[in-house]
Amino acid sequence: MTVPAIRVSGVAKHFGSVCALDGVDLEIAGGEFFGLLGPNGAGKTTLISALAGLVRPDAGRLEVMGHDVQADYRGARRLLGVVPQELVFDPFFSVRETLRIQSGYFGIRGNDDWIDEILHNLDLTAKADANMRALSGGMKRRVLVAQALVHRPPVIVLDEPTAGVDVELRQGLWRFIRRLNEDGHTIVLTTHYLEEAESECARIAMMKAGRIIALDTTANLLQRFGSETLSLEEVFVRVMNA
Amino acid sequence: MIGFWTLFSKEVLRFWKVGFQTIAAPVLTAMLYLLIFAHVLEDHVRVHGLPYTAFLVPGLVMMSILQNAFANSSSSLIQSKVTGSIVFVLLPPLSYRVFWAAYVLAAVARGLVVGVGVLAVTAWFADLHFVAPGWILAFALFGGAILGTLGVVAGIWADKFDQLAAFQNFLIMPLTFLSGVFYSIHSLPAFWQQVSTYNPVFYMIDGFRYGFFGVSDVSPWTSLAVVGVCFALLAALTLALLQRGYKLRM
Ligand SMILES: Nc1ncnc2c1ncn2[C@@H]1O[C@H](COP(=O)(O)OP(=O)(O)OP(=O)(O)O)[C@@H](O)[C@H]1O
Ligand SMILES: [Mg+2]
């Protein structure tokens, strides 16, 4: 039996009286292109944060390729690349400096060839020496994606990677991510653009109020309500209101 | 090791790039203290048999080291917490020990750079000696590391800039000002002498000054012991907080 890329079992998390995760179980196999959908506040970011070790769950365990995110946090984090939802950046540095520093945090030196390739694929080459402050919102988002990839993580989690990114670049971004997936990287993404999820993801989980309420292949989800051909958006609305 | 060096050099670069504010400004402040106090007191006061200006210079140097070490780690952490860029150091496989060591050593580096700057500009005004450079270095390093660690705690604890300012104004400033930078505690009334001996910063300054002139209020060995114990306790506390992910990992 091969180790799943991600294994989540019985994970619960409260913030004060808010129950952000209410017993989540989920397994994602290596090489999957997986979508995590749900309305605002469903718990998607909290689940990703727990996987990344940014949030400590009240109960349950999480593993990245068999490495427990608490007990073996260094092993787990080396294998995981996370694109955070919030548009954050360090205003002291240029794009290239940012990516070199991020490589160093993962113990990698002399990473410029790979950095150049990422920059090229994210159409950031022209901005390599620009200060982070001088970038537009969509460009900052792309740098966030680049930062998550510096250590060539086998498991890549993208929390709304396309929010605020223009159409052309969105397509470029998906091409790049699809290629990473074809090269064997496991991709997990959240998005509120359901057409994106429908066209990119092979399997989808739908979350609501801290629980997974639907989990299936995209093809099966689309047929979930009989033979009529529904879009993923229509299925999503029906599942949420069920 | 690469992770440590990266975080350390990033933290050093961070203050170096804005050196006007992080290095030049505190050097100027120390210079102003020297000009004012030395002008007022030079002809009236001798301490430990030294001219007042000579007595004052090591105290100002050490005070600058301490305040800037604290400022470096605390402001870097609160800034990256408020902007959210702290995730970039929380996502990689950096251990909590590496995290602590990198922030504290960068704080020490800032303290030393400012300290050397203050020494370079104030040395012109006083007849300085360097009787025991080993003590100078030891207290500079320990003092910087203690305040740098305190800065890590404050930066992690504070949620907002004004909480950090309160920490700085109500704890760090009184501790450094009331530590014998500007006077020998032997010139104080007995009660305040007693109070001063509970201030760890007093030992940092007293031991540091011993390295210049070979005179001090208490033995440098006593000071080294106090400072060493303070460092060990504070480091242990801070590492425990970091290991639990206090305020960083919810
Ligand atoms: N740090 C926090 N403190 C308090 N409550 C929190 C915190 N983080 C998340 N929550 C709460 O947990 C719940 C789940 O939030 P989460 O960010 O995981 O949702 P999400 O599915 O990512 O939503 P969105 O689509 O808007 O990004 C929400 O009710 C949110 O208010
Ligand atoms: Mg979210």
Short mmCIF file of C-alpha atoms and ligand atoms in Angstrom, two decimals:
data_model
loop_
_atom_site.label_atom_id
_atom_site.label_comp_id
_atom_site.label_asym_id
_atom_site.label_seq_id
_atom_site.Cartn_x
_atom_site.Cartn_y
_atom_site.Cartn_z
CA MET A 1 0.00 0.00 0.00
CA THR A 2 1.36 3.40 -0.91
CA VAL A 3 1.33 6.22 1.61
CA PRO A 4 -1.27 8.88 0.80
CA ALA A 5 0.00 12.39 0.08
CA ILE A 6 -2.33 13.75 2.72
CA ARG A 7 -4.15 11.97 5.49
CA VAL A 8 -6.46 13.81 7.85
CA SER A 9 -8.26 11.89 10.55
CA GLY A 10 -10.76 13.16 13.08
CA VAL A 11 -9.47 16.73 13.01
CA ALA A 12 -11.38 19.26 15.08
CA LYS A 13 -10.59 22.88 15.81
CA HIS A 14 -12.44 25.53 17.79
CA PHE A 15 -11.65 29.23 17.93
CA GLY A 16 -13.39 30.27 21.12
CA SER A 17 -17.02 29.35 20.53
CA VAL A 18 -16.59 29.02 16.76
CA CYS A 19 -16.21 25.46 15.55
CA ALA A 20 -13.99 25.82 12.48
CA LEU A 21 -13.36 22.09 11.94
CA ASP A 22 -15.84 19.56 13.21
CA GLY A 23 -14.24 16.15 12.78
CA VAL A 24 -12.68 16.07 9.31
CA ASP A 25 -11.45 12.83 7.70
CA LEU A 26 -9.80 13.00 4.32
CA GLU A 27 -7.29 11.06 2.29
CA ILE A 28 -5.65 12.39 -0.84
CA ALA A 29 -3.50 10.04 -2.88
CA GLY A 30 -0.14 10.95 -4.36
CA GLY A 31 -0.49 12.61 -7.76
CA GLU A 32 -4.10 13.72 -7.36
CA PHE A 33 -5.44 17.07 -8.49
CA PHE A 34 -7.85 17.75 -5.66
CA GLY A 35 -10.30 20.56 -5.05
CA LEU A 36 -11.46 21.75 -1.63
CA LEU A 37 -14.62 23.80 -2.01
CA GLY A 38 -16.98 25.47 0.38
CA PRO A 39 -18.56 28.81 1.22
CA ASN A 40 -16.78 31.53 3.21
CA GLY A 41 -16.05 30.31 6.71
CA ALA A 42 -16.47 26.62 5.85
CA GLY A 43 -13.06 25.80 7.33
CA LYS A 44 -10.93 25.33 4.20
CA THR A 45 -8.15 27.66 5.30
CA THR A 46 -8.22 26.28 8.82
CA LEU A 47 -7.76 22.76 7.46
CA ILE A 48 -4.85 23.88 5.28
CA SER A 49 -3.34 25.77 8.21
CA ALA A 50 -3.55 22.67 10.38
CA LEU A 51 -1.79 20.72 7.65
CA ALA A 52 0.93 23.37 7.49
CA GLY A 53 1.34 23.47 11.27
CA LEU A 54 0.06 27.05 11.53
CA VAL A 55 -2.95 25.91 13.51
CA ARG A 56 -2.86 23.24 16.21
CA PRO A 57 -5.95 21.05 16.08
CA ASP A 58 -7.86 20.25 19.28
CA ALA A 59 -8.22 16.65 18.18
CA GLY A 60 -7.18 14.32 15.39
CA ARG A 61 -4.03 13.92 13.34
CA LEU A 62 -2.68 15.07 10.03
CA GLU A 63 0.06 13.56 7.90
CA VAL A 64 1.91 14.63 4.80
CA MET A 65 3.24 11.58 2.95
CA GLY A 66 3.22 9.66 6.21
CA HIS A 67 4.94 12.38 8.25
CA ASP A 68 2.89 13.58 11.22
CA VAL A 69 2.65 17.37 11.05
CA GLN A 70 3.25 17.71 14.81
CA ALA A 71 5.57 14.89 15.79
CA ASP A 72 7.66 15.06 12.63
CA TYR A 73 6.98 18.64 11.67
CA ARG A 74 10.25 19.11 9.85
CA GLY A 75 9.73 16.06 7.69
CA ALA A 76 6.16 17.11 6.91
CA ARG A 77 7.00 20.73 6.09
CA ARG A 78 9.79 19.79 3.72
CA LEU A 79 7.27 17.91 1.59
CA LEU A 80 4.61 20.58 1.61
CA GLY A 81 4.33 23.84 -0.31
CA VAL A 82 1.54 26.16 0.77
CA VAL A 83 0.26 29.25 -1.02
CA PRO A 84 -1.48 31.23 1.72
CA GLN A 85 -4.82 32.88 1.07
CA GLU A 86 -3.82 36.25 2.50
CA LEU A 87 -1.79 38.45 0.21
CA VAL A 88 1.31 38.82 2.38
CA PHE A 89 4.82 39.93 1.49
CA ASP A 90 8.01 41.21 3.06
CA PRO A 91 8.46 44.80 1.88
CA PHE A 92 12.22 44.82 2.52
CA PHE A 93 13.15 42.61 -0.40
CA SER A 94 12.98 42.18 -4.16
CA VAL A 95 11.23 39.24 -5.82
CA ARG A 96 14.46 37.35 -6.38
CA GLU A 97 15.73 38.05 -2.87
CA THR A 98 12.41 36.84 -1.50
CA LEU A 99 12.73 33.56 -3.39
CA ARG A 100 16.38 33.05 -2.44
CA ILE A 101 15.56 33.64 1.21
CA GLN A 102 12.63 31.23 1.03
CA SER A 103 14.92 28.59 -0.52
CA GLY A 104 17.40 29.11 2.30
CA TYR A 105 14.71 28.49 4.93
CA PHE A 106 14.26 25.08 3.34
CA GLY A 107 18.01 24.46 3.48
CA ILE A 108 18.59 25.06 -0.22
CA ARG A 109 21.40 27.20 -1.60
CA GLY A 110 22.25 27.96 -5.22
CA ASN A 111 18.65 27.54 -6.31
CA ASP A 112 18.75 30.16 -9.07
CA ASP A 113 18.12 27.82 -11.99
CA TRP A 114 14.89 26.60 -10.47
CA ILE A 115 13.96 30.11 -9.32
CA ASP A 116 14.44 31.36 -12.90
CA GLU A 117 12.22 28.60 -14.18
CA ILE A 118 9.48 29.42 -11.68
CA LEU A 119 9.74 33.12 -12.49
CA HIS A 120 9.50 32.36 -16.18
CA ASN A 121 6.46 30.12 -15.76
CA LEU A 122 4.69 32.68 -13.61
CA ASP A 123 5.62 35.48 -16.01
CA LEU A 124 7.59 37.29 -13.33
CA THR A 125 10.99 37.37 -15.02
CA ALA A 126 10.69 41.07 -15.83
CA LYS A 127 9.91 41.80 -12.18
CA ALA A 128 12.69 39.68 -10.67
CA ASP A 129 14.58 42.67 -9.32
CA ALA A 130 11.59 44.81 -8.42
CA ASN A 131 10.88 45.44 -4.77
CA MET A 132 7.86 43.52 -3.46
CA ARG A 133 6.19 46.82 -2.58
CA ALA A 134 6.27 47.86 -6.24
CA LEU A 135 4.21 44.89 -7.47
CA SER A 136 0.51 44.89 -8.24
CA GLY A 137 -1.81 42.64 -6.24
CA GLY A 138 -1.92 39.92 -8.89
CA MET A 139 1.86 39.94 -9.17
CA LYS A 140 2.22 39.61 -5.41
CA ARG A 141 -0.12 36.63 -5.58
CA ARG A 142 2.14 35.03 -8.19
CA VAL A 143 5.18 35.58 -5.99
CA LEU A 144 3.31 33.77 -3.21
CA VAL A 145 2.86 30.84 -5.58
CA ALA A 146 6.55 31.01 -6.47
CA GLN A 147 7.54 31.02 -2.80
CA ALA A 148 5.56 27.86 -2.20
CA LEU A 149 7.44 26.08 -4.97
CA VAL A 150 11.08 26.97 -4.24
CA HIS A 151 11.78 23.64 -2.54
CA ARG A 152 10.00 21.56 -5.22
CA PRO A 153 7.49 20.16 -2.76
CA PRO A 154 5.79 16.93 -3.83
CA VAL A 155 2.55 18.15 -2.21
CA ILE A 156 1.34 21.62 -3.18
CA VAL A 157 -1.61 23.31 -1.50
CA LEU A 158 -3.00 26.49 -3.01
CA ASP A 159 -5.49 28.53 -1.02
CA GLU A 160 -7.33 30.63 -3.62
CA PRO A 161 -4.31 31.08 -5.89
CA THR A 162 -6.26 32.87 -8.61
CA ALA A 163 -8.05 35.50 -6.51
CA GLY A 164 -7.24 38.84 -8.11
CA VAL A 165 -5.18 37.36 -10.96
CA ASP A 166 -6.10 38.46 -14.48
CA VAL A 167 -7.48 36.03 -17.08
CA GLU A 168 -4.35 35.54 -19.13
CA LEU A 169 -2.20 34.86 -16.11
CA ARG A 170 -4.80 32.62 -14.59
CA GLN A 171 -4.55 30.45 -17.67
CA GLY A 172 -0.76 30.54 -17.50
CA LEU A 173 -0.88 29.63 -13.83
CA TRP A 174 -3.14 26.65 -14.50
CA ARG A 175 -0.89 25.46 -17.32
CA PHE A 176 2.06 25.53 -14.95
CA ILE A 177 0.21 23.80 -12.13
CA ARG A 178 -1.15 21.17 -14.51
CA ARG A 179 2.40 20.50 -15.65
CA LEU A 180 3.57 20.14 -12.06
CA ASN A 181 0.73 17.69 -11.54
CA GLU A 182 1.72 15.73 -14.65
CA ASP A 183 5.25 15.59 -13.24
CA GLY A 184 3.83 13.82 -10.20
CA HIS A 185 3.15 16.63 -7.74
CA THR A 186 -0.01 16.32 -5.71
CA ILE A 187 -2.15 19.44 -6.03
CA VAL A 188 -4.79 20.58 -3.57
CA LEU A 189 -6.57 23.83 -4.19
CA THR A 190 -9.38 25.92 -2.90
CA THR A 191 -11.20 28.38 -5.10
CA HIS A 192 -14.50 30.14 -5.32
CA TYR A 193 -14.37 30.00 -9.14
CA LEU A 194 -16.17 26.70 -9.57
CA GLU A 195 -15.57 26.48 -13.31
CA GLU A 196 -11.87 26.35 -12.49
CA ALA A 197 -12.37 23.52 -10.05
CA GLU A 198 -14.60 21.71 -12.55
CA SER A 199 -12.01 21.87 -15.31
CA GLU A 200 -8.87 21.27 -13.23
CA CYS A 201 -9.73 18.95 -10.35
CA ALA A 202 -10.25 15.20 -10.72
CA ARG A 203 -11.71 14.86 -7.24
CA ILE A 204 -13.49 17.32 -5.01
CA ALA A 205 -14.48 17.70 -1.37
CA MET A 206 -17.20 20.15 -0.41
CA MET A 207 -17.05 21.58 3.07
CA LYS A 208 -19.70 23.33 5.11
CA ALA A 209 -19.48 24.49 8.71
CA GLY A 210 -16.33 22.52 9.43
CA ARG A 211 -17.47 19.24 7.91
CA ILE A 212 -16.96 17.52 4.59
CA ILE A 213 -20.45 17.00 3.24
CA ALA A 214 -19.58 15.69 -0.22
CA LEU A 215 -16.50 13.88 -1.46
CA ASP A 216 -16.26 12.30 -4.87
CA THR A 217 -14.69 12.45 -8.30
CA THR A 218 -15.69 15.50 -10.25
CA ALA A 219 -17.40 13.30 -12.84
CA ASN A 220 -19.52 11.57 -10.20
CA LEU A 221 -20.39 14.85 -8.49
CA LEU A 222 -21.67 16.26 -11.77
CA GLN A 223 -24.08 13.32 -12.07
CA ARG A 224 -25.04 13.28 -8.46
CA PHE A 225 -28.52 14.63 -9.08
CA GLY A 226 -29.62 12.28 -11.84
CA SER A 227 -29.03 12.35 -15.52
CA GLU A 228 -29.54 16.05 -16.17
CA THR A 229 -26.19 17.74 -16.92
CA LEU A 230 -25.52 20.23 -14.19
CA SER A 231 -22.55 22.51 -13.86
CA LEU A 232 -20.39 22.10 -10.78
CA GLU A 233 -21.79 25.39 -9.55
CA GLU A 234 -25.35 24.06 -9.68
CA VAL A 235 -24.28 20.86 -7.93
CA PHE A 236 -22.47 22.91 -5.29
CA VAL A 237 -25.56 25.00 -4.57
CA ARG A 238 -27.75 21.90 -4.28
CA VAL A 239 -25.28 20.14 -1.99
CA MET A 240 -24.99 23.18 0.26
CA ASN A 241 -28.76 23.52 0.52
CA ALA A 242 -29.48 19.83 0.97
CA MET B 1 22.46 25.20 9.26
CA ILE B 2 21.54 26.87 5.95
CA GLY B 3 18.13 27.63 7.44
CA PHE B 4 19.73 29.36 10.41
CA TRP B 5 22.13 31.39 8.27
CA THR B 6 19.36 32.44 5.95
CA LEU B 7 17.10 33.66 8.73
CA PHE B 8 20.02 35.32 10.51
CA SER B 9 21.27 37.13 7.42
CA LYS B 10 17.74 38.13 6.44
CA GLU B 11 17.31 39.72 9.86
CA VAL B 12 20.67 41.49 9.55
CA LEU B 13 19.82 42.72 6.05
CA ARG B 14 16.51 43.99 7.33
CA PHE B 15 18.11 46.48 9.71
CA TRP B 16 21.10 47.14 7.46
CA LYS B 17 18.88 48.27 4.59
CA VAL B 18 17.28 50.91 6.81
CA GLY B 19 20.51 51.75 8.61
CA PHE B 20 19.76 55.44 8.79
CA GLN B 21 16.93 54.69 11.16
CA THR B 22 18.33 51.58 12.88
CA ILE B 23 21.99 52.57 13.27
CA ALA B 24 22.58 56.27 12.63
CA ALA B 25 19.60 57.47 14.69
CA PRO B 26 20.54 55.69 17.94
CA VAL B 27 24.16 56.76 17.52
CA LEU B 28 22.99 60.37 17.26
CA THR B 29 20.78 59.97 20.34
CA ALA B 30 23.69 58.65 22.41
CA MET B 31 25.83 61.50 21.15
CA LEU B 32 23.25 64.02 22.34
CA TYR B 33 23.15 62.45 25.81
CA LEU B 34 26.91 62.70 25.96
CA LEU B 35 27.04 66.32 24.86
CA ILE B 36 24.35 67.42 27.29
CA PHE B 37 25.37 65.46 30.38
CA ALA B 38 29.08 65.94 29.84
CA HIS B 39 28.60 69.65 29.32
CA VAL B 40 26.62 70.00 32.54
CA LEU B 41 28.58 67.64 34.76
CA GLU B 42 32.13 67.30 33.45
CA ASP B 43 33.61 70.00 35.70
CA HIS B 44 31.60 69.03 38.77
CA VAL B 45 31.50 65.28 39.04
CA ARG B 46 34.06 62.50 39.17
CA VAL B 47 32.96 58.87 39.51
CA HIS B 48 35.29 56.09 40.66
CA GLY B 49 37.98 58.75 40.33
CA LEU B 50 37.22 59.11 36.61
CA PRO B 51 36.20 62.27 34.78
CA TYR B 52 32.44 62.18 34.27
CA THR B 53 32.58 61.93 30.46
CA ALA B 54 34.91 58.94 30.60
CA PHE B 55 32.61 57.28 33.13
CA LEU B 56 29.57 57.98 30.97
CA VAL B 57 30.81 56.69 27.60
CA PRO B 58 30.79 52.93 28.37
CA GLY B 59 27.35 53.28 29.96
CA LEU B 60 25.98 54.96 26.86
CA VAL B 61 27.56 52.35 24.62
CA MET B 62 26.02 49.52 26.63
CA MET B 63 22.65 51.23 26.85
CA SER B 64 22.65 51.55 23.07
CA ILE B 65 23.58 47.90 22.62
CA LEU B 66 20.76 46.81 24.92
CA GLN B 67 18.03 49.06 23.57
CA ASN B 68 18.85 48.28 19.95
CA ALA B 69 19.10 44.55 20.49
CA PHE B 70 15.62 44.67 22.01
CA ALA B 71 14.30 46.92 19.28
CA ASN B 72 15.61 44.66 16.53
CA SER B 73 14.00 41.37 17.42
CA SER B 74 10.81 42.87 18.83
CA SER B 75 10.09 45.20 15.91
CA SER B 76 10.92 42.60 13.30
CA LEU B 77 8.57 40.07 14.87
CA ILE B 78 5.66 42.42 15.48
CA GLN B 79 5.99 43.79 11.97
CA SER B 80 5.90 40.38 10.35
CA LYS B 81 3.01 39.35 12.60
CA VAL B 82 0.96 42.43 11.77
CA THR B 83 1.65 42.16 8.03
CA GLY B 84 1.26 38.37 8.06
CA SER B 85 4.64 37.72 6.47
CA ILE B 86 5.54 35.69 9.57
CA VAL B 87 4.09 32.70 7.68
CA PHE B 88 7.20 32.62 5.54
CA VAL B 89 9.25 31.52 8.54
CA LEU B 90 6.49 29.37 10.04
CA LEU B 91 5.93 27.21 6.95
CA PRO B 92 9.51 25.97 6.42
CA PRO B 93 11.11 23.23 8.52
CA LEU B 94 12.97 25.66 10.81
CA SER B 95 13.19 24.35 14.36
CA TYR B 96 12.19 26.60 17.24
CA ARG B 97 15.81 26.67 18.40
CA VAL B 98 16.99 27.91 15.03
CA PHE B 99 14.22 30.50 15.08
CA TRP B 100 15.34 31.78 18.48
CA ALA B 101 19.07 31.72 17.72
CA ALA B 102 18.68 33.56 14.42
CA TYR B 103 16.51 36.36 15.83
CA VAL B 104 18.69 36.77 18.91
CA LEU B 105 22.02 36.76 17.08
CA ALA B 106 20.73 39.29 14.57
CA ALA B 107 19.63 41.43 17.53
CA VAL B 108 23.12 41.09 19.03
CA ALA B 109 24.60 42.08 15.68
CA ARG B 110 22.47 45.24 15.56
CA GLY B 111 23.40 46.02 19.17
CA LEU B 112 27.09 45.62 18.44
CA VAL B 113 26.99 47.68 15.26
CA VAL B 114 25.23 50.53 17.09
CA GLY B 115 27.53 50.08 20.10
CA VAL B 116 30.65 50.38 17.95
CA GLY B 117 29.12 53.43 16.27
CA VAL B 118 28.41 55.09 19.61
CA LEU B 119 31.91 54.26 20.81
CA ALA B 120 33.44 55.66 17.64
CA VAL B 121 31.74 59.04 17.96
CA THR B 122 31.89 59.42 21.75
CA ALA B 123 35.48 58.22 22.19
CA TRP B 124 36.67 61.61 20.90
CA PHE B 125 35.27 63.31 23.97
CA ALA B 126 36.83 61.13 26.64
CA ASP B 127 40.10 59.56 27.60
CA LEU B 128 39.11 55.92 27.33
CA HIS B 129 41.03 52.82 28.36
CA PHE B 130 40.45 49.23 27.42
CA VAL B 131 41.86 47.55 30.50
CA ALA B 132 40.17 44.18 30.00
CA PRO B 133 38.67 43.78 26.52
CA GLY B 134 37.48 40.26 27.33
CA TRP B 135 35.00 41.63 29.87
CA ILE B 136 33.85 44.28 27.43
CA LEU B 137 33.06 41.67 24.81
CA ALA B 138 31.51 39.20 27.26
CA PHE B 139 29.06 41.73 28.69
CA ALA B 140 28.26 43.17 25.28
CA LEU B 141 27.37 39.71 23.98
CA PHE B 142 25.41 38.60 27.03
CA GLY B 143 23.61 41.92 27.35
CA GLY B 144 22.68 41.95 23.68
CA ALA B 145 21.53 38.32 23.84
CA ILE B 146 19.37 38.94 26.92
CA LEU B 147 17.67 41.99 25.47
CA GLY B 148 17.42 40.32 22.06
CA THR B 149 15.65 37.38 23.70
CA LEU B 150 13.40 39.72 25.64
CA GLY B 151 12.62 41.34 22.29
CA VAL B 152 11.59 37.94 20.90
CA VAL B 153 9.22 37.43 23.83
CA ALA B 154 7.79 40.94 23.54
CA GLY B 155 7.41 40.69 19.77
CA ILE B 156 5.58 37.39 20.03
CA TRP B 157 3.42 38.46 22.95
CA ALA B 158 2.32 41.83 21.55
CA ASP B 159 -0.57 41.84 19.10
CA LYS B 160 -0.29 45.51 18.28
CA PHE B 161 2.44 48.11 18.02
CA ASP B 162 1.18 50.04 21.05
CA GLN B 163 1.49 46.98 23.27
CA LEU B 164 5.09 46.68 22.18
CA ALA B 165 5.61 50.39 22.85
CA ALA B 166 4.23 49.88 26.36
CA PHE B 167 6.69 47.03 26.95
CA GLN B 168 9.48 49.27 25.75
CA ASN B 169 8.45 52.40 27.65
CA PHE B 170 7.42 50.83 30.93
CA LEU B 171 9.96 48.03 31.24
CA ILE B 172 13.00 48.39 28.99
CA MET B 173 13.48 52.15 29.34
CA PRO B 174 13.24 52.29 33.17
CA LEU B 175 15.46 49.23 33.55
CA THR B 176 18.17 50.72 31.34
CA PHE B 177 17.94 54.31 32.61
CA LEU B 178 17.93 53.29 36.28
CA SER B 179 20.87 50.95 35.94
CA GLY B 180 23.84 53.18 36.54
CA VAL B 181 24.43 54.42 33.02
CA PHE B 182 24.56 57.99 34.28
CA TYR B 183 25.79 57.48 37.86
CA SER B 184 27.46 55.04 40.21
CA ILE B 185 24.89 53.40 42.44
CA HIS B 186 27.16 54.25 45.38
CA SER B 187 26.01 57.83 44.95
CA LEU B 188 22.39 56.77 45.64
CA PRO B 189 20.62 56.63 49.02
CA ALA B 190 20.86 53.20 50.64
CA PHE B 191 17.32 52.21 49.70
CA TRP B 192 17.78 52.94 46.01
CA GLN B 193 21.17 51.23 46.04
CA GLN B 194 19.37 48.15 47.29
CA VAL B 195 16.70 48.46 44.62
CA SER B 196 19.35 48.79 41.90
CA THR B 197 20.90 45.48 42.86
CA TYR B 198 17.68 43.79 41.71
CA ASN B 199 18.03 45.26 38.25
CA PRO B 200 19.90 42.85 35.96
CA VAL B 201 20.80 45.70 33.63
CA PHE B 202 22.84 47.27 36.43
CA TYR B 203 25.19 44.25 36.33
CA MET B 204 25.48 44.39 32.54
CA ILE B 205 26.55 48.03 32.64
CA ASP B 206 28.76 47.69 35.69
CA GLY B 207 30.62 44.70 34.27
CA PHE B 208 30.92 46.30 30.86
CA ARG B 209 32.41 49.46 32.37
CA TYR B 210 34.86 47.34 34.39
CA GLY B 211 36.32 46.17 31.08
CA PHE B 212 37.24 49.78 30.23
CA PHE B 213 38.60 51.12 33.50
CA GLY B 214 39.04 48.16 35.84
CA VAL B 215 36.74 49.80 38.40
CA SER B 216 33.13 48.91 39.18
CA ASP B 217 30.45 48.98 41.84
CA VAL B 218 30.51 45.19 42.26
CA SER B 219 32.98 42.50 41.20
CA PRO B 220 32.76 41.66 37.48
CA TRP B 221 32.54 38.00 38.41
CA THR B 222 29.39 38.68 40.41
CA SER B 223 28.02 40.60 37.45
CA LEU B 224 28.91 37.82 35.04
CA ALA B 225 27.18 35.26 37.27
CA VAL B 226 24.00 37.36 37.52
CA VAL B 227 23.96 38.07 33.80
CA GLY B 228 24.71 34.44 32.91
CA VAL B 229 21.88 33.14 35.11
CA CYS B 230 19.47 35.72 33.72
CA PHE B 231 20.36 34.70 30.20
CA ALA B 232 19.94 31.00 30.91
CA LEU B 233 16.54 31.48 32.59
CA LEU B 234 15.21 33.80 29.95
CA ALA B 235 16.46 31.62 27.10
CA ALA B 236 14.84 28.54 28.66
CA LEU B 237 11.54 30.37 29.10
CA THR B 238 11.62 31.71 25.54
CA LEU B 239 12.48 28.35 24.02
CA ALA B 240 9.61 26.78 25.95
CA LEU B 241 7.21 29.42 24.59
CA LEU B 242 8.48 28.91 21.05
CA GLN B 243 8.26 25.16 21.32
CA ARG B 244 4.60 25.45 22.31
CA GLY B 245 4.05 27.81 19.41
CA TYR B 246 2.80 30.46 21.84
CA LYS B 247 0.85 33.09 19.84
CA LEU B 248 2.50 31.97 16.61
CA ARG B 249 0.75 28.69 15.95
CA MET B 250 -2.86 28.96 17.09
N1 LIG C 1 -7.66 32.89 13.94
C1 LIG C 1 -8.97 32.76 14.07
N2 LIG C 1 -9.59 33.21 15.17
C2 LIG C 1 -10.92 33.08 15.32
N3 LIG C 1 -11.71 32.51 14.42
C3 LIG C 1 -11.17 32.03 13.31
C4 LIG C 1 -9.76 32.14 13.06
N4 LIG C 1 -9.49 31.58 11.86
C5 LIG C 1 -10.67 31.16 11.37
N5 LIG C 1 -11.67 31.42 12.23
C6 LIG C 1 -13.10 31.07 12.03
O1 LIG C 1 -13.15 29.74 11.62
C7 LIG C 1 -14.13 29.54 10.61
C8 LIG C 1 -13.50 28.92 9.38
O2 LIG C 1 -12.64 29.89 8.79
P1 LIG C 1 -11.75 29.54 7.51
O3 LIG C 1 -10.84 30.71 7.31
O4 LIG C 1 -11.14 28.23 7.68
O5 LIG C 1 -12.83 29.51 6.35
P2 LIG C 1 -12.63 29.32 4.79
O6 LIG C 1 -13.40 28.12 4.40
O7 LIG C 1 -11.21 29.38 4.44
O8 LIG C 1 -13.38 30.61 4.23
P3 LIG C 1 -13.04 31.57 2.98
O9 LIG C 1 -13.63 30.94 1.77
O10 LIG C 1 -13.73 32.85 3.31
O11 LIG C 1 -11.56 31.71 2.91
C9 LIG C 1 -14.74 30.91 10.37
O12 LIG C 1 -15.92 30.99 11.13
C10 LIG C 1 -13.72 31.86 10.92
O13 LIG C 1 -14.35 33.02 11.40
MG MG C 2 -10.06 30.58 3.36
#
